[in-house]
Short mmCIF file of C-alpha atoms and ligand atoms in Angstrom, two decimals:
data_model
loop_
_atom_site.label_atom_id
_atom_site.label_comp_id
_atom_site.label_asym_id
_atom_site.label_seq_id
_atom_site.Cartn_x
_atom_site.Cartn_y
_atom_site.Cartn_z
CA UNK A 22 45.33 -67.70 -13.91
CA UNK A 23 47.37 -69.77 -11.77
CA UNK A 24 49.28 -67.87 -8.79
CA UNK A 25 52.93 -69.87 -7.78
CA UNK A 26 53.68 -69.51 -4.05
CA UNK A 27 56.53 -70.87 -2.08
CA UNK A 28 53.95 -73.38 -0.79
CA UNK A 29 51.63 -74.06 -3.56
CA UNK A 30 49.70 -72.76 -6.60
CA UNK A 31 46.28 -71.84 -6.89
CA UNK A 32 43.97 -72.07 -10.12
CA UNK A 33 42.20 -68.09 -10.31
CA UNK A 34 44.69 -66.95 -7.68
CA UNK A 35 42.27 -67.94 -5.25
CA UNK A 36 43.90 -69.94 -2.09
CA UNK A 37 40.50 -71.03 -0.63
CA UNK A 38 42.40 -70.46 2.88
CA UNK A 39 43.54 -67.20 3.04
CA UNK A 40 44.88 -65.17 4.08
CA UNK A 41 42.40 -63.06 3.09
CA UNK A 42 43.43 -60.01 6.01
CA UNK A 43 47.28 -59.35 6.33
CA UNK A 44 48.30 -57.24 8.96
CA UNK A 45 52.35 -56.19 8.83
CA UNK A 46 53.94 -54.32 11.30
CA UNK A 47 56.68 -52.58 8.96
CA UNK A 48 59.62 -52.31 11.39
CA UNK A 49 63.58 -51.82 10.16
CA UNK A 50 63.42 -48.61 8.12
CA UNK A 51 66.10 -46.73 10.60
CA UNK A 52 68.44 -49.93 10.74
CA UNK A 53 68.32 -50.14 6.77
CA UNK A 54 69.41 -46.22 6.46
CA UNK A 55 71.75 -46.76 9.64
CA UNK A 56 73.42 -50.10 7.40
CA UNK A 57 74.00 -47.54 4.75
CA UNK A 58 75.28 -44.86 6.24
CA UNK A 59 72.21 -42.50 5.18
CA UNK A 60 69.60 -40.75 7.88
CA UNK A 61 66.49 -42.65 8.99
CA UNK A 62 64.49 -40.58 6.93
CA UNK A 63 65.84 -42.30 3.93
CA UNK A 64 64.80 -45.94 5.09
CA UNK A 65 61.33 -44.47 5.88
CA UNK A 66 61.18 -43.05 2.24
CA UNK A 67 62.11 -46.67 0.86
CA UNK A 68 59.52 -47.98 3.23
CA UNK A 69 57.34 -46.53 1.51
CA UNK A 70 58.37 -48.25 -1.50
CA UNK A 71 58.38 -51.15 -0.03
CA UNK A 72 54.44 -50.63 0.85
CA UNK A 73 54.23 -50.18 -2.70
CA UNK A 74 55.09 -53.01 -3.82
CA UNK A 75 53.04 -55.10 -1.39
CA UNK A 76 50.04 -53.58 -1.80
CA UNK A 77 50.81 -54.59 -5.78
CA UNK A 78 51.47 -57.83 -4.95
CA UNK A 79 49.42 -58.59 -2.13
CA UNK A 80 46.22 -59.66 -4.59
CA UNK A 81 48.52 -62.38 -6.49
CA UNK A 82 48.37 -64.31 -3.34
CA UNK A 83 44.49 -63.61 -2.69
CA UNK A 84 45.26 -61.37 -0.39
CA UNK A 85 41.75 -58.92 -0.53
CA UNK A 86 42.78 -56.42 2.81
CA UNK A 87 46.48 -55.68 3.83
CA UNK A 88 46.60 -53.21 7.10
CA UNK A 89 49.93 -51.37 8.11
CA UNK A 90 51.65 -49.64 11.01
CA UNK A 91 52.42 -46.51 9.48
CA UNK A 92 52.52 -44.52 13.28
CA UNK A 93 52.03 -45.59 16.28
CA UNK A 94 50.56 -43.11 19.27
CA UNK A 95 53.62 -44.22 20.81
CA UNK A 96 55.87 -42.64 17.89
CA UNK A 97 55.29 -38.99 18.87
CA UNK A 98 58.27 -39.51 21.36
CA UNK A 99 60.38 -39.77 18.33
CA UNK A 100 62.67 -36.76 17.41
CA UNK A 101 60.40 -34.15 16.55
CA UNK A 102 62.73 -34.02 12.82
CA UNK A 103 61.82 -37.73 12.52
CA UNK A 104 58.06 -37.12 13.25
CA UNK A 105 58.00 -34.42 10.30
CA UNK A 106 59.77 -36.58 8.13
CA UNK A 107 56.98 -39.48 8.17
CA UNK A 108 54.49 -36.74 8.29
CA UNK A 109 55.90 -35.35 4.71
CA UNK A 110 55.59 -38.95 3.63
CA UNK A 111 52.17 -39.40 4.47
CA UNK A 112 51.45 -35.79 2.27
CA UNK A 113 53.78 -36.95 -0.63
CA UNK A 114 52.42 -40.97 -0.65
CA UNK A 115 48.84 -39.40 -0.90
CA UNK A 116 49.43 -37.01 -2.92
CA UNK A 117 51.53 -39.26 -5.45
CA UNK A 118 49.41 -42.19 -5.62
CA UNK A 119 45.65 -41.36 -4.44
CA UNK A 120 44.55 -41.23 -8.19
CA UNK A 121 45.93 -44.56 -8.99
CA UNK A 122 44.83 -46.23 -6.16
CA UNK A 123 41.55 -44.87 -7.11
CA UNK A 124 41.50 -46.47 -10.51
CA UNK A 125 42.76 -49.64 -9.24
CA UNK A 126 39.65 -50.21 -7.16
CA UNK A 127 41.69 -49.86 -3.85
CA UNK A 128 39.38 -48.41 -0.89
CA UNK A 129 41.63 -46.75 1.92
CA UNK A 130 40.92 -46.73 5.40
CA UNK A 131 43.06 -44.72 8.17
CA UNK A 132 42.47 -46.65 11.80
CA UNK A 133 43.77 -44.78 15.07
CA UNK A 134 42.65 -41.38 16.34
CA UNK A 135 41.95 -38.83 13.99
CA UNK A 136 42.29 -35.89 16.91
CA UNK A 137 45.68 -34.85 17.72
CA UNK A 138 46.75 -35.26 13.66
CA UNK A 139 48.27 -32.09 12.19
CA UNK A 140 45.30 -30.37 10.60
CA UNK A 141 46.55 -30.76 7.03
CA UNK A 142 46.80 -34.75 7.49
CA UNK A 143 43.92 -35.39 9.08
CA UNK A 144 42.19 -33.70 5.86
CA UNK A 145 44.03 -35.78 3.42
CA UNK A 146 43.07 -38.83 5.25
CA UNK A 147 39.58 -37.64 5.11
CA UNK A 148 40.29 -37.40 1.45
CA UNK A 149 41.56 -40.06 0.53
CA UNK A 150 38.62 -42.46 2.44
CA UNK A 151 36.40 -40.81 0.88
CA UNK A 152 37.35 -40.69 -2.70
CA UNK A 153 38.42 -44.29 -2.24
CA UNK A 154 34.98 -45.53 -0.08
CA UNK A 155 33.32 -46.81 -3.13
CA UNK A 156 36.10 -49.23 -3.92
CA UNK A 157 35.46 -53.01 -2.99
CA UNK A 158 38.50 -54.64 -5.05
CA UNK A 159 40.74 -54.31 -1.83
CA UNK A 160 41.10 -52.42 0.99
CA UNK A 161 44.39 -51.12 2.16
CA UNK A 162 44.24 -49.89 6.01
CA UNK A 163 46.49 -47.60 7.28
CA UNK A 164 46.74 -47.25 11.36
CA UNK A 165 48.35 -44.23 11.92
CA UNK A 166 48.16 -42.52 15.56
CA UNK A 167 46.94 -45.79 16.44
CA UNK A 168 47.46 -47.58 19.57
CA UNK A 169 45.57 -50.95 20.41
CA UNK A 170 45.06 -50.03 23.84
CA UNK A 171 43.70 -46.48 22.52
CA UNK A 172 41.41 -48.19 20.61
CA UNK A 173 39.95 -50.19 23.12
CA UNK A 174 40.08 -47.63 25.28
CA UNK A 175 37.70 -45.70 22.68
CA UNK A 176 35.56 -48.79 22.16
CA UNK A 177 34.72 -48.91 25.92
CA UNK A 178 34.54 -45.07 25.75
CA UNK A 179 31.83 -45.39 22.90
CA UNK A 180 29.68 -47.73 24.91
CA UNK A 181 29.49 -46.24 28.27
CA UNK A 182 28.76 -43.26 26.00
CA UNK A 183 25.41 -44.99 24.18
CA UNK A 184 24.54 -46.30 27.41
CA UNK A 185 24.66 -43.15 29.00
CA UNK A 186 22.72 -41.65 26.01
CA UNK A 187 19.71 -44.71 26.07
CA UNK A 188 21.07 -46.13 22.55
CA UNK A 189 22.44 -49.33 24.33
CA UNK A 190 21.82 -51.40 27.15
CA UNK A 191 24.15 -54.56 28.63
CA UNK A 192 25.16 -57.44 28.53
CA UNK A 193 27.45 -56.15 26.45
CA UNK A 194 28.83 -58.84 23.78
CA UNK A 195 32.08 -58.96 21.94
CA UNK A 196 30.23 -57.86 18.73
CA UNK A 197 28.73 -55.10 20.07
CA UNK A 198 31.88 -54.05 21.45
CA UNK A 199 34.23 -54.33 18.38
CA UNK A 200 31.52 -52.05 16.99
CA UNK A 201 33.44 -49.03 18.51
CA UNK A 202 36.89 -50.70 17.44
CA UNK A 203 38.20 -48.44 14.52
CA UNK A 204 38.76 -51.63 12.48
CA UNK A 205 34.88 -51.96 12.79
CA UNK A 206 33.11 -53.87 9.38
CA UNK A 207 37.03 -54.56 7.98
CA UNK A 208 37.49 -58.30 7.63
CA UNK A 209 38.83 -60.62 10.55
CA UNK A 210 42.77 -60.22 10.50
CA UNK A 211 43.93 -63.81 9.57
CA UNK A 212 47.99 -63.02 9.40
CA UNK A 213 50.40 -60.45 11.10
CA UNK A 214 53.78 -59.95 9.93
CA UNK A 215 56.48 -58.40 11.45
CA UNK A 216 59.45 -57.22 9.73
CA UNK A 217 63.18 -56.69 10.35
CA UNK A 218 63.44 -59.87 13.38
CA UNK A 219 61.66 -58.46 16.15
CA UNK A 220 58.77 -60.65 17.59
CA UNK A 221 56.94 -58.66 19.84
CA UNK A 222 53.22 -56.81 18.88
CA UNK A 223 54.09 -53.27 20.06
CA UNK A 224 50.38 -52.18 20.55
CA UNK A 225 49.11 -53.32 17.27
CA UNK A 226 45.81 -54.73 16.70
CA UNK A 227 45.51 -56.30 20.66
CA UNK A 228 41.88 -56.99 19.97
CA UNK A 229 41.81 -58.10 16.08
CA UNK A 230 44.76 -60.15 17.01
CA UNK A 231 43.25 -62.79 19.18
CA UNK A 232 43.34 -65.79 16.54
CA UNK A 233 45.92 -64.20 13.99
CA UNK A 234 48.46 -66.21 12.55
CA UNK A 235 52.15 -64.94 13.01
CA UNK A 236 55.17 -64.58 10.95
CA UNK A 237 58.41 -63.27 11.41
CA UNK A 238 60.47 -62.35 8.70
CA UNK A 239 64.37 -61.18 9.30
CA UNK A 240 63.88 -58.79 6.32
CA UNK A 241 64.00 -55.41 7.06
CA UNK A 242 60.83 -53.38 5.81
CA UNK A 243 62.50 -51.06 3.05
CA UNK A 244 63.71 -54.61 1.71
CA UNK A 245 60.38 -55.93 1.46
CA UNK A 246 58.17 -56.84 -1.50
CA UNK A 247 56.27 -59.95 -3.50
CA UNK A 248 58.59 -62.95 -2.68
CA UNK A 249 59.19 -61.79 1.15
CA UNK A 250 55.09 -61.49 1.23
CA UNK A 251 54.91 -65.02 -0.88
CA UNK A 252 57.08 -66.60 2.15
CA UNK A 253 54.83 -65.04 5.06
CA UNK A 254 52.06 -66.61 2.77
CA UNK A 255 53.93 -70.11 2.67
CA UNK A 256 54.41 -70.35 6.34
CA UNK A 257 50.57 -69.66 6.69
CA UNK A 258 49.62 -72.62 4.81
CA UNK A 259 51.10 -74.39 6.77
CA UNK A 260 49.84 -73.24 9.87
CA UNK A 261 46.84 -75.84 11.63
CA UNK A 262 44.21 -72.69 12.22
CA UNK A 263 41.69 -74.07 15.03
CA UNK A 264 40.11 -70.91 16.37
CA UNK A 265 40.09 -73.04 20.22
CA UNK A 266 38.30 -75.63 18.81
CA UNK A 267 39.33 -79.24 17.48
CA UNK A 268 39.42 -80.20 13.40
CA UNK A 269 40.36 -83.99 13.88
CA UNK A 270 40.09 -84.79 10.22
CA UNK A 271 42.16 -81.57 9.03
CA UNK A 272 44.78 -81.45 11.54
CA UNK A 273 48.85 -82.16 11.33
CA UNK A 274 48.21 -84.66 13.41
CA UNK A 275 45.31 -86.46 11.76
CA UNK A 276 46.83 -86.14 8.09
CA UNK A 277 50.37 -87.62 9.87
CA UNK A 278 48.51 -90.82 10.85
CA UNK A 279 47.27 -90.89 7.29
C1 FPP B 314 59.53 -48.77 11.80
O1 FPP B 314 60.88 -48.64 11.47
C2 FPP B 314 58.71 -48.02 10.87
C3 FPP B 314 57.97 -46.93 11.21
C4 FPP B 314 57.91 -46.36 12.57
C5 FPP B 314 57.14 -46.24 10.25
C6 FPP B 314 56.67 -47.03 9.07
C7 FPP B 314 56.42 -46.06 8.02
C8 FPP B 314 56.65 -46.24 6.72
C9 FPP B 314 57.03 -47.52 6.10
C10 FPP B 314 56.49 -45.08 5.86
C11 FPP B 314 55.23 -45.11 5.11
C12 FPP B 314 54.06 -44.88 5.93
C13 FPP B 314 52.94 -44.36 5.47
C14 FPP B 314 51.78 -44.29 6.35
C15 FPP B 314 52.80 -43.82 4.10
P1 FPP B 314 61.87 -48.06 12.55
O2 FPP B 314 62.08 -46.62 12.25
O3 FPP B 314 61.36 -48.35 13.92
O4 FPP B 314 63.15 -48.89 12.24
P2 FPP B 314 64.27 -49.37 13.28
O5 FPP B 314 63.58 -50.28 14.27
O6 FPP B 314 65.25 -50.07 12.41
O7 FPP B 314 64.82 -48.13 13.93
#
């Protein structure tokens, strides 16, 4: 099969570089509903539409893990009408969709704190991991009451607590750390995406984030889907990915002189 992206095509569907991890923050829902004249909770509910489609399309671009802000610790300040709103989404997108993600081979995977959920969420995330954890044809991660400082936080937390039980002793390294990240074992995050214009991180992924790729797209999120993700995919071919280090003979600069 050969995929057809803004930049390129690939025989299989297989761009040899990436991105293999795509990490979107999914911002714009309330400005979409607000542009229409309809509540926020209407934007959220095409949002999650929008997710739909991406996770559909995300393998045509050999995309094998997509991750997504679906609430942040910091959301809780939201009206407490909003909060319920994305709440009952979370119920009804589970509920609608866990059998077929199921049968597509799709392994789910909720990062952020799992205390301080409402009781009935926190057992459908259970749920759906577990139903899902024998999938390996992609893994769709969901951060939800996730903060990246949180999760740090809970990394250190993790190790001082092995110390202090004899399991672990320093120097600590960065592997060992990330072991208490909850993105632990998921691939390395090669692109994040932020929707709707913005260009700031708000708390996602500080750690995973250290040699990400970024794109900004001026799409708002409920607008989203296969050629917005194709164009996010286009603009990371063409990045120059160096990790700190130097690639004379595959840089810009190198192919320029020729
Ligand atoms: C940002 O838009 C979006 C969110 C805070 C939530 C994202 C949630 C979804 C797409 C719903 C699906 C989620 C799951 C987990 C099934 P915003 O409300 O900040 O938009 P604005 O900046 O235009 O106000």
């Amino acid at each position: 099969m050969t995929v057809q992206t803004a930049a390129t095509s690939f025989e299989d569907g297989q761009p040899p570089q990436g991105p293999h991890h795509v990490a979107i923050i999914m911002d714009g829902n309330g400005r979409w509903a607000e542009r229409r004249g309809l509540p926020r909770a209407m934007g959220h509910r095409e949002g999650v539409q929008a997710l739909k489609r991406t996770v559909q399309a995300a393998p045509r671009f050999g995309i094998r893990c997509l991750t997504v802000f679906g609430f942040s610790t910091e959301n809780w300040q939201r009206p407490a009408e909003e909060v319920s709103d994305l709440m009952g989404l979370v119920r009804a997108y589970v509920g609608s969709d866990l059998d077929r993600l199921k049968k597509e081979g799709v392994r789910i995977r909720i990062l952020g704190r799992r205390a301080g959920l409402p009781t009935d969420i926190a057992a459908i995330v259970d749920k759906a991991e577990a139903n899902t954890a024998g999938n390996d044809r992609f893994l769709l991660q969901v951060a939800f009451n996730y903060g990246g400082r949180a999760d740090i936080v809970d990394a250190a937390q993790a190790w001082a607590d092995k110390v202090a039980r004899g399991e672990a002793a320093g120097p600590l390294t960065e592997e060992a750390f990330a072991l208490g990240l909850s993105s632990a074992g998921g691939p390395p995050v090669d692109l994040i995406v932020r929707t709707s214009g913005e260009q700031r991180l708000s708390n996602f992924l500080l750690w995973e984030a250290a040699y990400a790729e970024f794109v900004f797209q001026d799409v708002l999120w409920p607008d989203y889907g296969a050629e917005a993700l194709g164009d996010a995919v286009a603009q990371y071919h063409n990045r120059d990915r160096r990790f700190g280090g130097r690639h004379p003979a595959s840089s810009k600069a190198a192919r320029a002189k020729g």
